[in-house]
Coordinates of C-alpha atoms in Angstrom, one line a residue:
M1 CA 5.2 -95.7 31.1
L2 CA 4.1 -99.0 32.6
V3 CA 5.5 -102.2 31.1
T4 CA 3.7 -105.5 31.8
D5 CA 3.7 -108.9 30.2
R6 CA 0.4 -108.1 28.5
L7 CA 0.6 -104.5 27.4
I8 CA 2.6 -101.2 27.6
F9 CA 0.8 -98.2 29.0
L10 CA 2.0 -94.8 27.7
E11 CA 1.1 -92.0 30.1
L12 CA -0.2 -88.6 28.9
Q13 CA 0.0 -86.0 31.6
K14 CA -3.3 -85.0 33.3
S15 CA -5.3 -87.7 31.6
G16 CA -5.8 -89.9 34.7
S17 CA -2.6 -91.8 34.0
T18 CA -1.5 -92.2 37.6
H19 CA -4.9 -93.8 38.4
V20 CA -4.7 -96.1 35.3
R21 CA -1.2 -97.2 36.3
A22 CA -2.4 -98.1 39.8
L23 CA -5.5 -100.0 38.3
L24 CA -3.3 -101.9 35.9
Q25 CA -0.9 -102.9 38.6
I26 CA -3.7 -104.5 40.6
V27 CA -4.3 -106.9 37.7
L28 CA -1.0 -107.1 35.7
G29 CA 1.7 -105.9 38.0
G30 CA 4.5 -104.6 35.8
H31 CA 7.3 -102.2 36.3
G32 CA 7.5 -98.5 35.7
N33 CA 9.7 -96.5 33.4
E34 CA 10.1 -92.8 33.0
R35 CA 6.5 -91.6 33.5
H36 CA 5.7 -89.5 30.5
N37 CA 8.4 -90.5 28.1
P38 CA 7.8 -91.9 24.6
I39 CA 8.3 -95.6 24.0
T40 CA 11.8 -96.8 23.3
P41 CA 12.6 -98.7 20.1
E42 CA 13.5 -101.7 22.2
L43 CA 10.1 -101.8 23.8
L44 CA 8.4 -101.1 20.5
A45 CA 10.1 -104.1 19.0
Q46 CA 8.5 -106.4 21.6
G47 CA 5.2 -106.1 19.8
L48 CA 3.1 -105.8 22.9
P49 CA -0.3 -104.1 22.7
R50 CA 0.0 -100.4 23.5
L51 CA -2.5 -98.4 25.6
G52 CA -2.8 -94.6 26.2
G53 CA -5.4 -92.2 27.5
T54 CA -6.9 -88.9 26.4
R55 CA -9.1 -86.1 27.6
S56 CA -11.0 -83.1 26.4
P57 CA -8.5 -80.3 25.8
W58 CA -10.8 -77.8 27.6
D59 CA -10.8 -80.0 30.7
W60 CA -7.1 -80.7 30.3
Y61 CA -6.1 -77.0 30.5
V62 CA -8.3 -76.4 33.5
S63 CA -6.7 -79.4 35.3
L64 CA -3.2 -78.2 34.4
F65 CA -4.0 -74.8 35.8
C66 CA -5.5 -76.0 39.0
F67 CA -2.5 -78.4 39.5
G68 CA -0.2 -75.3 39.2
C69 CA -2.3 -73.5 41.8
E70 CA -1.4 -76.3 44.2
E71 CA 2.3 -75.6 43.4
R72 CA 2.6 -78.9 41.7
G73 CA 4.0 -79.9 38.4
P74 CA 7.0 -78.7 36.4
L75 CA 5.1 -76.3 34.1
Q76 CA 4.2 -73.7 36.8
N77 CA 7.7 -73.9 38.1
R78 CA 9.2 -73.3 34.7
L79 CA 6.9 -70.3 34.0
R80 CA 7.8 -68.8 37.3
R81 CA 11.5 -69.2 36.6
Q82 CA 11.2 -67.8 33.1
A83 CA 9.4 -64.7 34.4
E84 CA 12.0 -64.1 37.1
R85 CA 14.9 -64.5 34.6
G86 CA 13.1 -62.1 32.3
R87 CA 12.9 -59.5 35.1
R88 CA 16.6 -59.9 35.9
G89 CA 17.5 -59.7 32.3
A90 CA 15.4 -56.6 31.7
R91 CA 17.2 -54.9 34.5
G92 CA 20.6 -55.8 33.2
L93 CA 20.2 -55.4 29.4
R94 CA 18.9 -52.4 27.5
H95 CA 18.0 -54.4 24.4
A96 CA 17.5 -58.1 25.2
T97 CA 17.4 -60.4 22.2
G98 CA 16.8 -64.1 21.6
Q99 CA 15.4 -66.2 24.4
Q100 CA 16.4 -63.5 26.9
G101 CA 14.3 -61.1 24.9
Q102 CA 11.3 -63.4 25.0
R103 CA 11.7 -63.8 28.7
S104 CA 11.8 -60.0 29.2
Q105 CA 8.7 -59.5 27.1
F106 CA 7.0 -62.4 28.9
A107 CA 7.9 -61.0 32.3
S108 CA 6.6 -57.5 31.3
R109 CA 3.2 -58.9 30.2
F110 CA 2.5 -61.7 32.5
T111 CA 2.7 -62.5 36.2
P112 CA 2.9 -66.2 36.9
D113 CA 3.0 -65.7 40.7
E114 CA -0.4 -64.1 40.5
W115 CA -1.8 -66.6 38.0
F116 CA -1.4 -69.5 40.5
E117 CA -2.7 -67.7 43.6
N118 CA -6.3 -68.9 43.4
A119 CA -7.7 -71.8 41.3
A120 CA -11.1 -70.1 41.3
D121 CA -9.8 -67.0 39.7
V122 CA -11.1 -67.4 36.1
E123 CA -9.5 -64.1 34.9
H124 CA -6.0 -65.4 35.9
F125 CA -6.8 -68.7 34.2
R126 CA -7.7 -66.9 31.0
D127 CA -4.5 -64.7 31.2
W128 CA -2.4 -67.8 31.8
L129 CA -4.1 -69.7 28.9
R130 CA -3.5 -66.9 26.4
A131 CA 0.2 -66.8 27.4
L132 CA 0.5 -70.6 27.2
L133 CA -1.1 -71.0 23.8
D134 CA 0.7 -68.1 22.2
P135 CA 3.3 -69.7 19.8
A136 CA 5.6 -66.8 20.5
H137 CA 6.1 -68.2 24.0
A138 CA 6.7 -71.8 23.0
L139 CA 10.4 -71.7 23.9
L140 CA 9.6 -70.5 27.4
V141 CA 6.8 -73.0 27.9
N142 CA 8.8 -76.1 26.8
R143 CA 12.0 -76.2 24.8
G144 CA 11.1 -79.5 23.1
Y145 CA 7.7 -78.1 22.1
A146 CA 9.4 -75.0 20.5
M147 CA 12.0 -77.0 18.7
S148 CA 9.7 -79.8 17.4
G149 CA 7.7 -77.8 14.9
Y150 CA 4.4 -78.3 16.7
A151 CA 4.1 -74.8 18.1
P152 CA 2.9 -73.1 14.9
I153 CA 0.1 -75.6 14.3
G154 CA -1.0 -76.8 17.8
G155 CA -1.0 -76.2 21.5
L156 CA 1.0 -77.9 24.3
M157 CA -1.5 -80.7 24.6
T158 CA -1.2 -81.6 20.9
Y159 CA 2.6 -81.7 21.3
R160 CA 2.5 -83.9 24.3
Y161 CA -0.1 -86.2 22.7
C162 CA 1.8 -86.6 19.5
R163 CA 5.2 -87.0 21.1
L164 CA 3.8 -90.0 23.0
F165 CA 1.4 -91.6 20.6
L166 CA 2.9 -91.0 17.1
R167 CA 5.9 -92.9 15.8
D168 CA 9.1 -90.8 15.7
S169 CA 7.2 -87.6 16.4
G170 CA 9.5 -85.8 18.8
D171 CA 10.2 -83.7 15.7
L172 CA 7.4 -83.0 13.3
P173 CA 8.0 -84.0 9.6
G174 CA 8.5 -81.0 7.4
W175 CA 5.5 -81.9 5.2
V176 CA 3.1 -81.4 8.1
G177 CA 2.0 -77.8 8.1
G178 CA -1.4 -77.8 9.6
T179 CA -4.2 -79.8 11.1
E180 CA -5.2 -81.6 7.9
T181 CA -1.7 -82.9 7.3
L182 CA -1.2 -83.7 11.0
H183 CA -4.3 -86.0 10.7
A184 CA -2.7 -87.6 7.7
H185 CA 0.6 -88.1 9.6
A186 CA -1.3 -89.6 12.6
R187 CA -3.1 -92.1 10.4
G188 CA 0.2 -93.5 9.3
S189 CA 2.1 -93.4 12.5
F190 CA -0.3 -93.9 15.4
L191 CA 1.2 -96.3 18.0
L192 CA -1.7 -97.2 20.2
H193 CA -3.9 -100.3 19.9
Y194 CA -6.2 -99.1 22.6
Q195 CA -7.1 -95.7 24.0
I196 CA -9.2 -94.8 27.0
E197 CA -11.1 -91.6 27.8
Q198 CA -10.5 -89.9 31.1
A199 CA -14.2 -89.3 31.7
R200 CA -14.9 -93.1 31.4
L201 CA -11.6 -94.3 32.7
L202 CA -12.5 -97.5 34.6
D203 CA -15.2 -98.7 32.1
D204 CA -12.9 -98.1 29.2
L205 CA -10.0 -99.9 30.9
L206 CA -12.2 -102.9 31.8
D207 CA -13.2 -103.1 28.1
V208 CA -9.5 -103.2 27.1
L209 CA -8.7 -105.9 29.6
R210 CA -11.7 -108.0 28.3
A211 CA -10.5 -107.5 24.7
L212 CA -7.1 -108.8 25.7
R213 CA -8.7 -111.7 27.5
V214 CA -7.1 -110.8 30.8
P215 CA -8.9 -112.8 33.5
L216 CA -10.1 -110.8 36.5
T217 CA -11.0 -112.2 39.9
E218 CA -13.9 -110.7 41.9
E219 CA -11.3 -109.5 44.4
Q220 CA -9.4 -107.6 41.7
L221 CA -12.6 -106.0 40.4
Q222 CA -13.6 -104.9 43.9
A223 CA -10.1 -103.4 44.5
M224 CA -10.2 -101.6 41.1
R225 CA -13.7 -100.1 41.9
A226 CA -12.6 -99.1 45.4
L227 CA -9.4 -97.4 44.3
R228 CA -9.6 -93.6 44.5
P229 CA -8.0 -91.4 41.8
Q230 CA -4.5 -90.3 42.5
N231 CA -2.4 -87.2 41.7
T232 CA -5.6 -85.2 41.0
S233 CA -6.0 -81.4 41.2
T234 CA -8.9 -79.8 43.1
R235 CA -11.1 -77.8 40.7
P236 CA -13.4 -75.4 42.6
L237 CA -15.6 -74.5 39.6
P238 CA -17.2 -76.3 36.7
V239 CA -15.0 -76.5 33.6
A240 CA -17.3 -74.2 31.7
A241 CA -17.0 -71.4 34.2
Y242 CA -13.3 -71.0 33.4
Y243 CA -13.9 -70.0 29.8
D244 CA -15.3 -67.1 28.0
D245 CA -16.0 -67.0 24.3
E246 CA -12.5 -65.9 23.4
T247 CA -10.6 -68.6 25.4
R248 CA -13.1 -71.3 24.5
A249 CA -12.4 -70.6 20.8
L250 CA -8.6 -70.3 21.4
V251 CA -8.5 -73.9 22.8
G252 CA -10.6 -75.1 19.9
Q253 CA -8.2 -73.5 17.4
R254 CA -4.9 -74.5 19.0
E255 CA -6.1 -78.0 19.9
R256 CA -8.1 -78.6 16.8
F257 CA -6.3 -81.8 16.0
I258 CA -7.2 -83.5 19.3
A259 CA -10.8 -82.1 19.3
E260 CA -11.4 -83.4 15.8
R261 CA -9.7 -86.7 16.3
H262 CA -11.8 -87.6 19.4
G263 CA -15.0 -85.6 18.7
Y264 CA -14.5 -83.2 21.7
T265 CA -16.7 -80.1 21.9
P266 CA -16.3 -77.0 24.1
P267 CA -18.0 -77.1 27.5
A268 CA -21.5 -75.6 27.5

């Protein structure tokens, strides 16, 4: 999260947020808070305009996978640890139950060390994606995700999106039981005044600054245009190459809320 005198920027992982933060600091300065945390009640009470980013979920998962192949990010570390704990538990327990049982089943079916060997291995990507989007593995992927109520109706990206951008949505209200009711919940609790698309990041951000009547000098514009994206992952193949029909449909099903809200379609 970046807090400035003119706006608050809420940072969704793998949506270009590091780059947006750097661009905003050229113009507005500001100070950082915990990067991907929701807004606090104190900051919300200030009434400043709120900005966030988004991205196609099909792109998002490829970026997350390639990031893990570079041994970066907490998700790949967590999956490796869970698999190792599952292997140790399976050796020590005849009948593992609860979270340990989930770990043992996870470790017997999946191999995170192999998943992240090569960012160009589309079969490993698809295997990883199936595991990640299986609601049965939610507790191993992210405890907050599993306990929030989002896992039965949406994928990890939906959880992270809603946790940041919907009011009081760390835990899903009990009346929300599917995509339609999640849309209704979002209509009544969406926190952002402005949202920028990762594929048009600089243009969208400049539109936001103009809407807020933030003056920009020519030097600032040049610095923004010259700034290279930061904290990116290297993707060796086009996004479409990572998907087959099954996994393309899987993302469409599990991230239906985001796809419908922003009009995203699968890569051709």
